[in-house]
């Protein structure tokens, strides 16, 4: 029995030793695995810390390695307008990924028109070469078309069109582009010579010149062409009109002039467009037009045409919003800048205007149409030897409204009519009297100073829809006797406030609001 107890005790001791050894082995493995996890985590933290220590470049690089390759393939860009309300600033387009990813090589994005067969001698028709360069550039985001310096390119009517072109294309104009010297390429008539349509982020830049060869059009202007209605207010002392009207002629090279005169450059239905650095000169009609555009920036830009070139507006805005125009020199035969219906959020500053017809809102409401213009600021402008300074012009019979207008810090020199509101505008011999009108309110004039040669202020507002909330502040205009009869300020149905005394006194402005006026119908409001 004693031996049996000893054997049993030995067995129990052996089992206990085995169990203890087994637990010890398991705990060691667990600790070893735990140390392994900590080691990997520490290494990972060290790598992350190293990237952080070396700045954002390392972190970005680490992310790019882990990004799936398929992420470089993006869906086609949308033509929806940019979300920003502020007019765009000029900047180089960002590098975009293409093909297998990564920034496009600079050489791959350059398309020189000479490489597409352009001669650049000023005599050979280079239209096809420009079309070829555009077709290639259209396929690459951020591409650049080169119009090199030291060359003159003869180009006929041409269209650079989206909507399937890539975004942020640059048109680098360092040479000269010249229009046809005959009417034949325009057929029965075109609205423009060069058209950019349905594009996003397009920039025209460079130090070159775009010449519309407009003299053949000016010389063939028919007698029926409209004339600026404000001419009726300018009566020469010697009794002559001082206005020459070109007779209709037939050009020996181009045949009969088409019924429509082309604008030199027209943007239509485009978003986030910029024009900078270039000069447009001698356009048959308007020099630069923006129609149905959102987000427009024009700066360091020049227009140059003779003072007697008919209907050659410098910059024409229509149905466009979020527009910034600054640091420009505009010399032409009509309005330096004209703002038509459908425009809002327009900011114009640091502009030199002259010769020309000033900066105008309108004409609006022609043929009983509805017109809407709002939130326009024109400031820090120099005007020399222009017909008008700042002007609003509407037709009888129109509807809609003009509101939220600021003309500020305008320096005029020998300007015939510095401040004009004309709601009886008529650019033909006779116009029918009508009671309805585009409503004008919230029109502000401040710090408008300098010299005039005919009349300092002309406010002619509608009988049934008087102008309201017209404010004058810091107006100081002195006469210069030249060749025209001088007149005192004129007001008709104009209500507002003289915030400070004016020179000369504008005593005809009616203080306050009209006692009764026509109330706009719902369909008239904008």
CSV table of N, CA, C and O in Angstrom, one decimal, residues 245-362:
chain,number,residue,atom,x,y,z
A,245,UNK,N,-22.3,111.0,-92.6
A,245,UNK,CA,-22.9,109.7,-92.8
A,245,UNK,C,-22.4,109.1,-94.1
A,245,UNK,O,-22.5,109.7,-95.2
A,246,UNK,N,-21.8,107.9,-94.0
A,246,UNK,CA,-21.2,107.3,-95.2
A,246,UNK,C,-22.3,106.8,-96.1
A,246,UNK,O,-23.4,106.3,-95.7
A,247,UNK,N,-22.1,107.0,-97.4
A,247,UNK,CA,-23.1,106.5,-98.3
A,247,UNK,C,-22.9,105.0,-98.7
A,247,UNK,O,-21.8,104.5,-98.5
A,248,UNK,N,-23.9,104.4,-99.1
A,248,UNK,CA,-23.8,103.0,-99.5
A,248,UNK,C,-23.0,102.8,-100.8
A,248,UNK,O,-23.4,103.5,-101.8
A,249,UNK,N,-22.0,102.0,-100.8
A,249,UNK,CA,-21.1,101.9,-102.0
A,249,UNK,C,-20.9,100.4,-102.2
A,249,UNK,O,-21.2,99.6,-101.4
A,250,UNK,N,-20.3,100.1,-103.3
A,250,UNK,CA,-20.0,98.7,-103.6
A,250,UNK,C,-18.4,98.6,-103.7
A,250,UNK,O,-17.8,99.4,-104.4
A,251,UNK,N,-17.9,97.7,-102.9
A,251,UNK,CA,-16.5,97.6,-102.8
A,251,UNK,C,-16.0,96.8,-104.1
A,251,UNK,O,-16.5,95.8,-104.4
A,252,UNK,N,-14.9,97.3,-104.7
A,252,UNK,CA,-14.5,96.8,-105.9
A,252,UNK,C,-13.9,95.4,-105.8
A,252,UNK,O,-13.9,94.5,-106.7
A,253,UNK,N,-13.4,95.1,-104.5
A,253,UNK,CA,-12.9,93.7,-104.3
A,253,UNK,C,-13.9,92.8,-103.7
A,253,UNK,O,-13.9,91.6,-104.0
A,254,UNK,N,-14.8,93.3,-102.9
A,254,UNK,CA,-15.6,92.4,-102.1
A,254,UNK,C,-17.1,92.4,-102.6
A,254,UNK,O,-17.8,91.6,-102.0
A,255,UNK,N,-17.5,93.2,-103.5
A,255,UNK,CA,-18.9,93.2,-103.9
A,255,UNK,C,-19.8,93.9,-102.9
A,255,UNK,O,-19.3,94.7,-102.1
A,256,UNK,N,-21.1,93.7,-103.0
A,256,UNK,CA,-22.0,94.4,-102.1
A,256,UNK,C,-21.9,93.9,-100.7
A,256,UNK,O,-21.7,92.7,-100.4
A,257,UNK,N,-21.9,94.9,-99.7
A,257,UNK,CA,-21.8,94.6,-98.3
A,257,UNK,C,-23.0,93.8,-97.8
A,257,UNK,O,-24.1,94.1,-98.1
A,258,UNK,N,-22.7,92.7,-97.0
A,258,UNK,CA,-23.9,92.0,-96.5
A,258,UNK,C,-24.7,92.8,-95.5
A,258,UNK,O,-24.3,93.9,-95.1
A,259,UNK,N,-25.9,92.4,-95.3
A,259,UNK,CA,-26.8,93.2,-94.5
A,259,UNK,C,-26.4,93.2,-93.0
A,259,UNK,O,-26.8,94.0,-92.2
A,260,UNK,N,-25.6,92.2,-92.6
A,260,UNK,CA,-25.2,92.1,-91.2
A,260,UNK,C,-23.7,92.3,-91.1
A,260,UNK,O,-22.9,91.7,-91.9
A,261,UNK,N,-23.3,93.2,-90.2
A,261,UNK,CA,-21.8,93.5,-90.0
A,261,UNK,C,-21.3,92.6,-88.9
A,261,UNK,O,-22.0,92.5,-87.9
A,262,UNK,N,-20.2,91.9,-89.1
A,262,UNK,CA,-19.7,91.0,-88.0
A,262,UNK,C,-19.0,91.7,-86.9
A,262,UNK,O,-18.3,92.7,-87.0
A,263,UNK,N,-19.2,91.2,-85.7
A,263,UNK,CA,-18.4,91.5,-84.5
A,263,UNK,C,-17.0,90.8,-84.7
A,263,UNK,O,-17.0,89.7,-85.3
A,264,UNK,N,-15.9,91.4,-84.2
A,264,UNK,CA,-14.6,90.8,-84.4
A,264,UNK,C,-14.5,89.5,-83.7
A,264,UNK,O,-14.2,88.4,-84.2
A,265,UNK,N,-14.7,89.5,-82.3
A,265,UNK,CA,-14.6,88.3,-81.5
A,265,UNK,C,-15.9,88.2,-80.7
A,265,UNK,O,-16.2,89.1,-79.9
A,266,UNK,N,-16.5,87.0,-80.7
A,266,UNK,CA,-17.7,86.8,-79.9
A,266,UNK,C,-17.6,85.5,-79.1
A,266,UNK,O,-17.2,84.5,-79.7
A,267,UNK,N,-17.9,85.6,-77.8
A,267,UNK,CA,-18.1,84.5,-77.0
A,267,UNK,C,-19.5,84.2,-76.8
A,267,UNK,O,-20.3,85.1,-76.4
A,268,UNK,N,-19.9,82.9,-77.0
A,268,UNK,CA,-21.3,82.6,-76.8
A,268,UNK,C,-21.4,81.4,-75.9
A,268,UNK,O,-20.7,80.4,-76.1
A,269,UNK,N,-22.3,81.4,-74.9
A,269,UNK,CA,-22.6,80.3,-74.0
A,269,UNK,C,-21.4,79.6,-73.4
A,269,UNK,O,-21.3,78.4,-73.3
A,270,UNK,N,-20.5,80.4,-72.9
A,270,UNK,CA,-19.3,79.9,-72.3
A,270,UNK,C,-19.2,80.3,-70.8
A,270,UNK,O,-19.8,81.3,-70.3
A,271,UNK,N,-18.3,79.5,-70.1
A,271,UNK,CA,-18.1,79.8,-68.7
A,271,UNK,C,-16.7,80.0,-68.4
A,271,UNK,O,-15.8,79.4,-69.0
A,272,UNK,N,-16.4,80.9,-67.4
A,272,UNK,CA,-15.0,81.2,-66.9
A,272,UNK,C,-14.1,81.4,-68.1
A,272,UNK,O,-13.1,80.7,-68.3
A,273,UNK,N,-14.3,82.6,-68.8
A,273,UNK,CA,-13.4,82.9,-69.9
A,273,UNK,C,-12.7,84.2,-69.6
A,273,UNK,O,-13.1,85.1,-68.8
A,274,UNK,N,-11.5,84.3,-70.1
A,274,UNK,CA,-10.5,85.4,-69.9
A,274,UNK,C,-10.0,85.9,-71.2
A,274,UNK,O,-9.6,85.1,-72.1
A,275,UNK,N,-9.9,87.2,-71.3
A,275,UNK,CA,-9.2,87.9,-72.4
A,275,UNK,C,-8.2,88.9,-71.8
A,275,UNK,O,-8.6,89.8,-71.1
A,276,UNK,N,-7.0,88.7,-72.1
A,276,UNK,CA,-6.0,89.6,-71.5
A,276,UNK,C,-4.8,89.8,-72.4
A,276,UNK,O,-4.4,88.9,-73.2
A,277,UNK,N,-4.2,91.0,-72.4
A,277,UNK,CA,-3.0,91.3,-73.1
A,277,UNK,C,-3.1,91.7,-74.6
A,277,UNK,O,-2.3,92.5,-75.1
A,278,UNK,N,-4.1,91.2,-75.3
A,278,UNK,CA,-4.2,91.4,-76.7
A,278,UNK,C,-4.8,92.8,-77.1
A,278,UNK,O,-5.4,93.5,-76.2
A,279,UNK,N,-4.7,93.2,-78.3
A,279,UNK,CA,-5.3,94.4,-78.9
A,279,UNK,C,-6.3,93.9,-80.0
A,279,UNK,O,-5.9,93.1,-80.9
A,280,UNK,N,-7.5,94.4,-80.0
A,280,UNK,CA,-8.4,94.2,-81.1
A,280,UNK,C,-8.6,95.5,-81.8
A,280,UNK,O,-8.9,96.5,-81.1
A,281,UNK,N,-8.5,95.6,-83.1
A,281,UNK,CA,-8.6,96.9,-83.7
A,281,UNK,C,-9.4,96.7,-85.1
A,281,UNK,O,-9.4,95.7,-85.6
A,282,UNK,N,-9.9,97.9,-85.5
A,282,UNK,CA,-10.6,98.0,-86.8
A,282,UNK,C,-11.6,96.9,-87.0
A,282,UNK,O,-11.7,96.3,-88.1
A,283,UNK,N,-12.5,96.7,-86.0
A,283,UNK,CA,-13.6,95.7,-86.2
A,283,UNK,C,-14.6,96.3,-87.1
A,283,UNK,O,-14.9,97.5,-87.1
A,284,UNK,N,-15.3,95.4,-87.9
A,284,UNK,CA,-16.4,95.9,-88.7
A,284,UNK,C,-17.5,96.5,-87.9
A,284,UNK,O,-18.2,97.5,-88.2
A,285,UNK,N,-17.8,95.9,-86.7
A,285,UNK,CA,-18.8,96.4,-85.8
A,285,UNK,C,-18.2,96.3,-84.4
A,285,UNK,O,-17.2,96.9,-84.1
A,286,UNK,N,-18.9,95.6,-83.5
A,286,UNK,CA,-18.4,95.5,-82.1
A,286,UNK,C,-17.0,94.8,-82.1
A,286,UNK,O,-16.8,93.9,-83.0
A,287,UNK,N,-16.2,95.1,-81.2
A,287,UNK,CA,-14.8,94.5,-81.1
A,287,UNK,C,-14.9,93.2,-80.4
A,287,UNK,O,-14.3,92.2,-80.8
A,288,UNK,N,-15.4,93.2,-79.2
A,288,UNK,CA,-15.4,92.0,-78.3
A,288,UNK,C,-16.8,91.9,-77.7
A,288,UNK,O,-17.3,92.8,-77.0
A,289,UNK,N,-17.5,90.8,-77.9
A,289,UNK,CA,-18.8,90.6,-77.4
A,289,UNK,C,-18.9,89.3,-76.6
A,289,UNK,O,-18.4,88.3,-76.9
A,290,UNK,N,-19.6,89.4,-75.4
A,290,UNK,CA,-19.9,88.3,-74.6
A,290,UNK,C,-21.4,88.1,-74.5
A,290,UNK,O,-22.2,89.0,-74.1
A,291,UNK,N,-21.9,87.0,-75.0
A,291,UNK,CA,-23.3,86.7,-75.1
A,291,UNK,C,-23.6,85.4,-74.4
A,291,UNK,O,-23.1,84.3,-74.7
A,292,UNK,N,-24.5,85.4,-73.3
A,292,UNK,CA,-24.9,84.2,-72.6
A,292,UNK,C,-23.7,83.6,-71.9
A,292,UNK,O,-23.5,82.4,-72.0
A,293,UNK,N,-22.9,84.4,-71.3
A,293,UNK,CA,-21.7,83.9,-70.6
A,293,UNK,C,-21.8,84.1,-69.1
A,293,UNK,O,-22.4,85.0,-68.6
A,294,UNK,N,-21.1,83.2,-68.4
A,294,UNK,CA,-21.0,83.3,-66.9
A,294,UNK,C,-19.6,83.3,-66.5
A,294,UNK,O,-18.9,82.3,-66.8
A,295,UNK,N,-19.1,84.3,-65.7
A,295,UNK,CA,-17.7,84.3,-65.3
A,295,UNK,C,-16.8,84.8,-66.4
A,295,UNK,O,-16.2,84.0,-67.1
A,296,UNK,N,-16.7,86.2,-66.5
A,296,UNK,CA,-15.9,86.8,-67.6
A,296,UNK,C,-14.9,87.7,-67.0
A,296,UNK,O,-15.2,88.5,-66.0
A,297,UNK,N,-13.6,87.6,-67.4
A,297,UNK,CA,-12.6,88.5,-66.9
A,297,UNK,C,-11.8,89.1,-68.1
A,297,UNK,O,-11.3,88.3,-69.0
A,298,UNK,N,-11.8,90.4,-68.2
A,298,UNK,CA,-11.1,91.1,-69.3
A,298,UNK,C,-10.2,92.2,-68.6
A,298,UNK,O,-10.7,93.0,-67.9
A,299,UNK,N,-8.9,92.1,-68.9
A,299,UNK,CA,-8.0,93.1,-68.3
A,299,UNK,C,-6.7,93.2,-69.2
A,299,UNK,O,-6.4,92.3,-70.0
A,300,UNK,N,-6.0,94.3,-68.9
A,300,UNK,CA,-4.8,94.5,-69.8
A,300,UNK,C,-5.1,94.4,-71.2
A,300,UNK,O,-4.4,93.7,-72.0
A,301,UNK,N,-6.2,95.0,-71.7
A,301,UNK,CA,-6.7,94.8,-73.0
A,301,UNK,C,-6.9,96.1,-73.7
A,301,UNK,O,-7.2,97.1,-73.0
A,302,UNK,N,-6.8,96.1,-75.0
A,302,UNK,CA,-6.9,97.3,-75.8
A,302,UNK,C,-7.8,97.2,-77.0
A,302,UNK,O,-7.9,96.1,-77.6
A,303,UNK,N,-8.6,98.2,-77.2
A,303,UNK,CA,-9.4,98.4,-78.4
A,303,UNK,C,-9.0,99.6,-79.1
A,303,UNK,O,-8.8,100.7,-78.5
A,304,UNK,N,-8.8,99.6,-80.4
A,304,UNK,CA,-8.3,100.7,-81.2
A,304,UNK,C,-9.0,100.8,-82.5
A,304,UNK,O,-8.8,100.0,-83.4
A,305,UNK,N,-9.9,101.8,-82.7
A,305,UNK,CA,-10.6,102.1,-84.0
A,305,UNK,C,-10.8,103.6,-84.0
A,305,UNK,O,-11.0,104.2,-83.0
A,306,UNK,N,-11.0,104.1,-85.2
A,306,UNK,CA,-11.2,105.6,-85.4
A,306,UNK,C,-12.5,106.0,-84.7
A,306,UNK,O,-13.5,105.3,-84.6
A,307,UNK,N,-12.5,107.3,-84.3
A,307,UNK,CA,-13.7,107.8,-83.7
A,307,UNK,C,-14.9,107.9,-84.6
A,307,UNK,O,-16.1,107.8,-84.1
A,308,UNK,N,-14.7,107.9,-85.9
A,308,UNK,CA,-15.8,108.0,-86.8
A,308,UNK,C,-16.2,106.6,-87.4
A,308,UNK,O,-16.9,106.5,-88.4
A,309,UNK,N,-15.6,105.5,-86.9
A,309,UNK,CA,-16.0,104.2,-87.3
A,309,UNK,C,-17.4,103.9,-86.7
A,309,UNK,O,-17.5,103.8,-85.5
A,310,UNK,N,-18.4,103.6,-87.5
A,310,UNK,CA,-19.8,103.5,-87.0
A,310,UNK,C,-20.1,102.2,-86.3
A,310,UNK,O,-19.7,101.1,-86.7
A,311,UNK,N,-20.7,102.3,-85.1
A,311,UNK,CA,-21.2,101.2,-84.4
A,311,UNK,C,-20.1,100.2,-83.9
A,311,UNK,O,-20.4,99.0,-83.8
A,312,UNK,N,-19.0,100.7,-83.7
A,312,UNK,CA,-17.8,99.9,-83.3
A,312,UNK,C,-17.6,99.9,-81.8
A,312,UNK,O,-16.6,100.4,-81.3
A,313,UNK,N,-18.6,99.3,-81.0
A,313,UNK,CA,-18.5,99.3,-79.6
A,313,UNK,C,-17.2,98.5,-79.2
A,313,UNK,O,-16.8,97.6,-79.9
A,314,UNK,N,-16.6,98.9,-78.1
A,314,UNK,CA,-15.4,98.3,-77.6
A,314,UNK,C,-15.7,96.9,-77.0
A,314,UNK,O,-15.2,95.9,-77.5
A,315,UNK,N,-16.4,96.8,-75.9
A,315,UNK,CA,-16.8,95.6,-75.3
A,315,UNK,C,-18.4,95.6,-75.1
A,315,UNK,O,-18.9,96.6,-74.6
A,316,UNK,N,-19.0,94.6,-75.6
A,316,UNK,CA,-20.5,94.5,-75.5
A,316,UNK,C,-20.9,93.3,-74.7
A,316,UNK,O,-20.4,92.2,-74.9
A,317,UNK,N,-21.7,93.5,-73.7
A,317,UNK,CA,-22.2,92.5,-72.8
A,317,UNK,C,-23.7,92.3,-73.0
A,317,UNK,O,-24.5,93.2,-73.0
A,318,UNK,N,-24.1,91.0,-73.1
A,318,UNK,CA,-25.5,90.7,-73.3
A,318,UNK,C,-25.8,89.3,-72.6
A,318,UNK,O,-25.1,88.4,-72.8
A,319,UNK,N,-26.9,89.3,-71.8
A,319,UNK,CA,-27.3,88.1,-71.1
A,319,UNK,C,-26.1,87.4,-70.4
A,319,UNK,O,-26.0,86.2,-70.4
A,320,UNK,N,-25.2,88.2,-69.8
A,320,UNK,CA,-24.0,87.7,-69.1
A,320,UNK,C,-24.0,88.2,-67.7
A,320,UNK,O,-24.4,89.3,-67.4
A,321,UNK,N,-23.4,87.4,-66.8
A,321,UNK,CA,-23.3,87.8,-65.4
A,321,UNK,C,-21.9,87.4,-64.9
A,321,UNK,O,-21.2,86.6,-65.4
A,322,UNK,N,-21.6,88.0,-63.7
A,322,UNK,CA,-20.3,87.8,-63.0
A,322,UNK,C,-19.2,88.2,-64.0
A,322,UNK,O,-18.3,87.4,-64.4
A,323,UNK,N,-19.1,89.5,-64.3
A,323,UNK,CA,-18.2,90.0,-65.3
A,323,UNK,C,-17.3,91.0,-64.6
A,323,UNK,O,-17.7,91.9,-63.9
A,324,UNK,N,-16.0,90.9,-64.8
A,324,UNK,CA,-15.0,91.8,-64.3
A,324,UNK,C,-14.2,92.4,-65.5
A,324,UNK,O,-13.6,91.6,-66.3
A,325,UNK,N,-14.2,93.7,-65.6
A,325,UNK,CA,-13.4,94.4,-66.7
A,325,UNK,C,-12.6,95.4,-66.0
A,325,UNK,O,-13.1,96.3,-65.3
A,326,UNK,N,-11.3,95.4,-66.2
A,326,UNK,CA,-10.4,96.4,-65.6
A,326,UNK,C,-9.1,96.6,-66.4
A,326,UNK,O,-8.7,95.7,-67.2
A,327,UNK,N,-8.5,97.7,-66.1
A,327,UNK,CA,-7.1,98.0,-66.7
A,327,UNK,C,-7.2,97.8,-68.2
A,327,UNK,O,-6.5,97.0,-68.8
A,328,UNK,N,-8.1,98.6,-68.9
A,328,UNK,CA,-8.2,98.5,-70.3
A,328,UNK,C,-8.2,99.9,-70.9
A,328,UNK,O,-8.6,100.9,-70.3
A,329,UNK,N,-7.8,100.0,-72.2
A,329,UNK,CA,-7.8,101.2,-73.0
A,329,UNK,C,-8.7,101.0,-74.2
A,329,UNK,O,-8.4,100.1,-75.0
A,330,UNK,N,-9.8,101.8,-74.2
A,330,UNK,CA,-10.8,101.5,-75.3
A,330,UNK,C,-11.0,102.8,-76.1
A,330,UNK,O,-11.5,103.8,-75.6
A,331,UNK,N,-10.6,102.7,-77.4
A,331,UNK,CA,-10.8,103.8,-78.3
A,331,UNK,C,-11.6,103.3,-79.5
A,331,UNK,O,-11.2,102.4,-80.2
A,332,UNK,N,-12.8,103.9,-79.7
A,332,UNK,CA,-13.7,103.3,-80.8
A,332,UNK,C,-14.7,104.4,-81.3
A,332,UNK,O,-14.6,105.5,-80.9
A,333,UNK,N,-15.6,103.9,-82.1
A,333,UNK,CA,-16.6,104.9,-82.7
A,333,UNK,C,-17.9,104.8,-82.1
A,333,UNK,O,-18.9,105.5,-82.5
A,334,UNK,N,-18.1,104.0,-81.0
A,334,UNK,CA,-19.4,103.9,-80.3
A,334,UNK,C,-19.1,103.7,-78.8
A,334,UNK,O,-18.1,104.2,-78.3
A,335,UNK,N,-20.0,103.0,-78.1
A,335,UNK,CA,-19.8,102.9,-76.7
A,335,UNK,C,-18.5,102.1,-76.4
A,335,UNK,O,-18.2,101.1,-77.0
A,336,UNK,N,-17.7,102.7,-75.5
A,336,UNK,CA,-16.5,101.9,-75.0
A,336,UNK,C,-16.9,100.6,-74.4
A,336,UNK,O,-16.3,99.6,-74.7
A,337,UNK,N,-18.0,100.6,-73.6
A,337,UNK,CA,-18.6,99.4,-73.0
A,337,UNK,C,-20.1,99.6,-73.1
A,337,UNK,O,-20.6,100.6,-72.6
A,338,UNK,N,-20.8,98.6,-73.6
A,338,UNK,CA,-22.2,98.6,-73.6
A,338,UNK,C,-22.8,97.4,-72.9
A,338,UNK,O,-22.3,96.3,-73.1
A,339,UNK,N,-23.7,97.7,-72.0
A,339,UNK,CA,-24.3,96.6,-71.2
A,339,UNK,C,-25.8,96.5,-71.5
A,339,UNK,O,-26.6,97.4,-71.4
A,340,UNK,N,-26.1,95.3,-72.0
A,340,UNK,CA,-27.5,95.1,-72.6
A,340,UNK,C,-28.3,94.2,-71.6
A,340,UNK,O,-27.8,93.9,-70.5
A,341,UNK,N,-29.5,93.9,-72.0
A,341,UNK,CA,-30.4,93.1,-71.2
A,341,UNK,C,-29.8,91.8,-70.7
A,341,UNK,O,-29.0,91.2,-71.4
A,342,UNK,N,-30.3,91.3,-69.6
A,342,UNK,CA,-29.9,90.1,-69.0
A,342,UNK,C,-28.5,90.1,-68.3
A,342,UNK,O,-28.0,89.0,-68.0
A,343,UNK,N,-28.0,91.3,-68.0
A,343,UNK,CA,-26.7,91.4,-67.4
A,343,UNK,C,-26.8,91.7,-65.9
A,343,UNK,O,-27.7,92.5,-65.5
A,344,UNK,N,-26.0,91.0,-65.1
A,344,UNK,CA,-26.0,91.3,-63.6
A,344,UNK,C,-24.6,91.0,-63.1
A,344,UNK,O,-23.9,90.2,-63.7
A,345,UNK,N,-24.4,91.6,-61.9
A,345,UNK,CA,-23.1,91.5,-61.3
A,345,UNK,C,-21.9,91.8,-62.2
A,345,UNK,O,-21.0,91.0,-62.5
A,346,UNK,N,-21.9,93.1,-62.7
A,346,UNK,CA,-20.9,93.6,-63.6
A,346,UNK,C,-20.0,94.6,-62.8
A,346,UNK,O,-20.6,95.5,-62.2
A,347,UNK,N,-18.7,94.4,-62.8
A,347,UNK,CA,-17.8,95.3,-62.1
A,347,UNK,C,-16.7,95.8,-63.1
A,347,UNK,O,-16.0,95.0,-63.7
A,348,UNK,N,-16.7,97.1,-63.3
A,348,UNK,CA,-15.8,97.7,-64.2
A,348,UNK,C,-15.0,98.8,-63.5
A,348,UNK,O,-15.6,99.7,-62.8
A,349,UNK,N,-13.7,98.7,-63.6
A,349,UNK,CA,-12.9,99.8,-63.0
A,349,UNK,C,-11.5,99.9,-63.7
A,349,UNK,O,-11.1,99.1,-64.5
A,350,UNK,N,-10.9,101.1,-63.5
A,350,UNK,CA,-9.6,101.4,-64.1
A,350,UNK,C,-9.7,101.2,-65.6
A,350,UNK,O,-8.9,100.4,-66.2
A,351,UNK,N,-10.6,102.0,-66.2
A,351,UNK,CA,-10.7,101.9,-67.7
A,351,UNK,C,-10.5,103.3,-68.2
A,351,UNK,O,-10.9,104.3,-67.7
A,352,UNK,N,-9.7,103.4,-69.4
A,352,UNK,CA,-9.6,104.6,-70.1
A,352,UNK,C,-10.5,104.5,-71.4
A,352,UNK,O,-10.4,103.6,-72.1
A,353,UNK,N,-11.4,105.5,-71.5
A,353,UNK,CA,-12.3,105.5,-72.6
A,353,UNK,C,-12.2,106.8,-73.4
A,353,UNK,O,-12.3,107.9,-72.9
A,354,UNK,N,-12.0,106.7,-74.7
A,354,UNK,CA,-12.0,107.8,-75.6
A,354,UNK,C,-10.9,107.6,-76.7
A,354,UNK,O,-9.9,107.1,-76.5
A,355,UNK,N,-11.4,108.0,-77.9
A,355,UNK,CA,-12.7,108.5,-78.3
A,355,UNK,C,-13.7,107.4,-78.2
A,355,UNK,O,-13.4,106.2,-78.1
A,356,UNK,N,-15.0,107.8,-78.2
A,356,UNK,CA,-16.1,106.8,-78.1
A,356,UNK,C,-17.3,107.5,-77.6
A,356,UNK,O,-17.4,108.8,-77.5
A,357,UNK,N,-18.3,106.7,-77.2
A,357,UNK,CA,-19.6,107.3,-76.7
A,357,UNK,C,-19.8,107.0,-75.3
A,357,UNK,O,-20.9,107.1,-74.8
A,358,UNK,N,-18.7,106.7,-74.5
A,358,UNK,CA,-18.8,106.5,-73.1
A,358,UNK,C,-19.1,105.1,-72.7
A,358,UNK,O,-19.0,104.1,-73.5
A,359,UNK,N,-19.6,104.9,-71.5
A,359,UNK,CA,-20.0,103.6,-71.0
A,359,UNK,C,-21.5,103.7,-70.8
A,359,UNK,O,-22.1,104.5,-70.1
A,360,UNK,N,-22.2,102.7,-71.4
A,360,UNK,CA,-23.7,102.8,-71.5
A,360,UNK,C,-24.4,101.5,-71.0
A,360,UNK,O,-23.9,100.4,-71.3
A,361,UNK,N,-25.5,101.7,-70.3
A,361,UNK,CA,-26.4,100.6,-70.1
A,361,UNK,C,-27.6,100.8,-71.0
A,361,UNK,O,-28.3,101.8,-71.0
A,362,UNK,N,-27.7,99.8,-71.9
A,362,UNK,CA,-28.7,99.9,-73.0
A,362,UNK,C,-28.1,100.1,-74.4
A,362,UNK,O,-26.9,100.0,-74.5
